[in-house]
Coordinates of C-alpha atoms in Angstrom, one line a residue:
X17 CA 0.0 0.0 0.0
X18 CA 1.3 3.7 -0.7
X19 CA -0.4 6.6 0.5
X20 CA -0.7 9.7 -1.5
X21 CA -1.0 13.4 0.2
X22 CA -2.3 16.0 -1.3
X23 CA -1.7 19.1 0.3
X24 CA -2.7 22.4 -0.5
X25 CA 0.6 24.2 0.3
X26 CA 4.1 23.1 1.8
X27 CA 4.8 26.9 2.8
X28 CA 6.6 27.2 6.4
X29 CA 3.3 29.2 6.7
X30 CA 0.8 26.6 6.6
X31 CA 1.4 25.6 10.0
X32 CA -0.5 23.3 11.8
X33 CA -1.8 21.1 8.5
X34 CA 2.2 20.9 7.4
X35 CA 2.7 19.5 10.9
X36 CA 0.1 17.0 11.0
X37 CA 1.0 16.1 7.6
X38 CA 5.0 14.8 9.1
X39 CA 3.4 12.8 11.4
X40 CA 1.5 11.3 9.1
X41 CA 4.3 10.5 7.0
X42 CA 6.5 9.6 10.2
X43 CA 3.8 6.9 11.5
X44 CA 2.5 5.5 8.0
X45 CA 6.9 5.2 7.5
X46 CA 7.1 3.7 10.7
X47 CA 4.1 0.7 9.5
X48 CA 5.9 0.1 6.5
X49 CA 3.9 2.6 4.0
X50 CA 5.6 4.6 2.1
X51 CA 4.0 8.3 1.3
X52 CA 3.9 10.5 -1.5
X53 CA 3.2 14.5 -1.4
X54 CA 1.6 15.8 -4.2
X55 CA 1.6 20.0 -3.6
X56 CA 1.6 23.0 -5.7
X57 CA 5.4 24.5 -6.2
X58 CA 6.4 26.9 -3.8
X59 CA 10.0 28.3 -2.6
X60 CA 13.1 26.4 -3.2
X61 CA 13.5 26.9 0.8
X62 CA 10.5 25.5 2.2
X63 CA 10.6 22.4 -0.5
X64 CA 14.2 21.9 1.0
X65 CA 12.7 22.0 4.4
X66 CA 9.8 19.9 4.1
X67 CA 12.1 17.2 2.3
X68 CA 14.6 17.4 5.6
X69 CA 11.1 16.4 7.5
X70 CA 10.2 13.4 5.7
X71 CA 13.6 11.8 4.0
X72 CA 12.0 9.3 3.2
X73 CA 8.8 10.9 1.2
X74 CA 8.3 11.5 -2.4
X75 CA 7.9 15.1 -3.1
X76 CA 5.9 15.7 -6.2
X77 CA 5.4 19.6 -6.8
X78 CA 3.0 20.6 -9.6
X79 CA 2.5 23.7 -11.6
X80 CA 4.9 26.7 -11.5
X81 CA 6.2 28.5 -8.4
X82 CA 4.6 31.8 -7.5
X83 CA 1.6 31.2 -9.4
X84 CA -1.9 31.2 -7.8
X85 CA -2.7 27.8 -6.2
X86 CA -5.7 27.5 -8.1
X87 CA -3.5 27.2 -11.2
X88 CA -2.2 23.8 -9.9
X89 CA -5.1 22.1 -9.5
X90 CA -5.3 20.7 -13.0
X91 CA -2.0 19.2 -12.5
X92 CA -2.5 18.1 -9.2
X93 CA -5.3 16.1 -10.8
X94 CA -3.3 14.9 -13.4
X95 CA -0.2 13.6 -10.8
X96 CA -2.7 12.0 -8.6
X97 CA -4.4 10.1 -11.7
X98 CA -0.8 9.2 -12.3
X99 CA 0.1 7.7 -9.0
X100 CA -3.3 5.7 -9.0
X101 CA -2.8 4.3 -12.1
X102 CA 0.6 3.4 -11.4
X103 CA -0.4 1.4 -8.2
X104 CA -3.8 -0.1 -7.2
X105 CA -3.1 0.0 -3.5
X106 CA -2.8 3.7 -3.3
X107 CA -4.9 5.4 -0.6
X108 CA -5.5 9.1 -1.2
X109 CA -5.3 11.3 1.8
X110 CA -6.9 15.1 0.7
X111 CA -5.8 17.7 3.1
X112 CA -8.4 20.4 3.3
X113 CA -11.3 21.7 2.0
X114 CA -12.5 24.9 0.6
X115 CA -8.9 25.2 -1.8
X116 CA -9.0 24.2 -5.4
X117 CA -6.0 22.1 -4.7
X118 CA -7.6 19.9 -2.3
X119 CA -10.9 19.6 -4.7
X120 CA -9.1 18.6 -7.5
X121 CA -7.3 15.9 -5.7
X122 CA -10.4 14.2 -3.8
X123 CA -12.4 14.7 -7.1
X124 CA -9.4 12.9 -8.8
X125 CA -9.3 10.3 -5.8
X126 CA -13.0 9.4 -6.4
X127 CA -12.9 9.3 -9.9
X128 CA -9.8 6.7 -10.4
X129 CA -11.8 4.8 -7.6
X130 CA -9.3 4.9 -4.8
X131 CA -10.2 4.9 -1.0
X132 CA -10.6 8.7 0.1
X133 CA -9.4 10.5 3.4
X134 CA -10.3 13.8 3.9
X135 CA -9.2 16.0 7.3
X136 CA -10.9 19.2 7.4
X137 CA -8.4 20.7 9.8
X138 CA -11.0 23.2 10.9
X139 CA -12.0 24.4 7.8
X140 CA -15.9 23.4 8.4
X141 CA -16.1 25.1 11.3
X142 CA -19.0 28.7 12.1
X143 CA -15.5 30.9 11.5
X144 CA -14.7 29.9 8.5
X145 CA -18.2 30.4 6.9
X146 CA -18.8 34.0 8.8
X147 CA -15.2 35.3 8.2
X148 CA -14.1 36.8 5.0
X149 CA -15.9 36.0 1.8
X150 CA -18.5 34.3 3.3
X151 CA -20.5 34.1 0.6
X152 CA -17.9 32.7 -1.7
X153 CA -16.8 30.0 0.5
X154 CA -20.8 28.5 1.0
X155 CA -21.0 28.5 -2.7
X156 CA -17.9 26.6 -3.3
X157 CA -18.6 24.4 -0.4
X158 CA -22.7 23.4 -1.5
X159 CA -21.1 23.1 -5.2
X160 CA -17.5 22.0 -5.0
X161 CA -16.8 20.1 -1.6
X162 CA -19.9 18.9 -0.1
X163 CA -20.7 15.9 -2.6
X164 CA -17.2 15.2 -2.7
X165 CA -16.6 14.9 1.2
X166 CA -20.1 13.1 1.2
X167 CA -18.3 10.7 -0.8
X168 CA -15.3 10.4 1.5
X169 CA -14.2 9.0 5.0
X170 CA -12.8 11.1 7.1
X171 CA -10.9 12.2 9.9
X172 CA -11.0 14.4 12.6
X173 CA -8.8 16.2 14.9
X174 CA -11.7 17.1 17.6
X175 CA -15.6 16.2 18.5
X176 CA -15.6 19.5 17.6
X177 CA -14.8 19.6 13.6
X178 CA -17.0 15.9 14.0
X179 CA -20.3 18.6 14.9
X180 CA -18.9 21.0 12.4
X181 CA -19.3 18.6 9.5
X182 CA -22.6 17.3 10.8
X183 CA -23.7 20.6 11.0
X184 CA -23.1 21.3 7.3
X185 CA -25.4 17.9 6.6
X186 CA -22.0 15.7 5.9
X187 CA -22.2 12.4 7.0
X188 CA -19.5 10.7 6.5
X189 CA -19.1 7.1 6.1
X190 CA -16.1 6.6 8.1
X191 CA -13.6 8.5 10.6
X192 CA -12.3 8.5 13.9

């Protein structure tokens, strides 16, 4: 079995998502499983950092550095359809929601028939939908995310985001 990330961004910035995501790596390593990261392009530096955090990852950057993140969702798409065709035990593992990036790889997850992880990592919760571009952000969620993460297992970091996806009418089949 491989396990394939899809991350959203591998910026020093992203914070708490980039450290959950090397513990991820660390444990599924640890079991035997080897990862993959699947992630827009971003700066030399924080590529070189992330790779000194999991040695024993693949990195896979997609699109072209300093262009939007929407831009590389196409081609995140395209690497993920790559990695499941490659392999029939590949488990995808979206990190996210409410980000082209993570769209495009649980749409791409689902549609090459591969098992489906999603971890919200807050991003279902009442402050995300009240706080800048509200609007914009239920749109995409009814249109984009919703019947993909109703599609999905998931998991959580907190009863918490549990209630927040509930709350939004998500059920999803799995998590923990």
């Amino acid at each position: 079995m491989r396990v394939v990330h899809v991350m959203p961004s591998l910026d020093r910035t992203f914070g708490g998502p980039l450290e959950a995501l090397f513990g991820y790596v660390a444990a599924a390593g640890a079991a035997g499983v080897p990862a993959t990261v699947i992630a827009p392009r971003g700066r030399a530096t924080d590529w070189s950092w992330v790779a000194s955090q999991m040695p024993d990852a693949r990195l896979v950057p997609v699109g072209w550095a300093r262009a939007p993140r929407t831009w590389a969702a196409p081609a995140v798409a395209q690497a993920l359809g790559a990695a499941a065709a490659a392999r029939r035990d590949v488990v995808v593992h979206v990190h996210g929601t409410l980000d082209p990036v993570s769209s495009a790889g649980a749409y791409a997850a689902l549609h090459s028939g591969r098992p489906l992880v999603l971890g919200p990592f807050g991003t279902l919760s009442r402050y995300t939908f009240a706080s800048g571009r509200a609007r914009r952000k239920r749109w995409y969620f009814r249109a984009v995310d919703a019947p993909l993460l109703r599609r999905a297992t998931a998991h959580f970091t907190s009863d918490g985001e549990r209630d927040d996806a509930a709350r939004h009418g998500i059920r999803f089949r799995g998590g923990s």
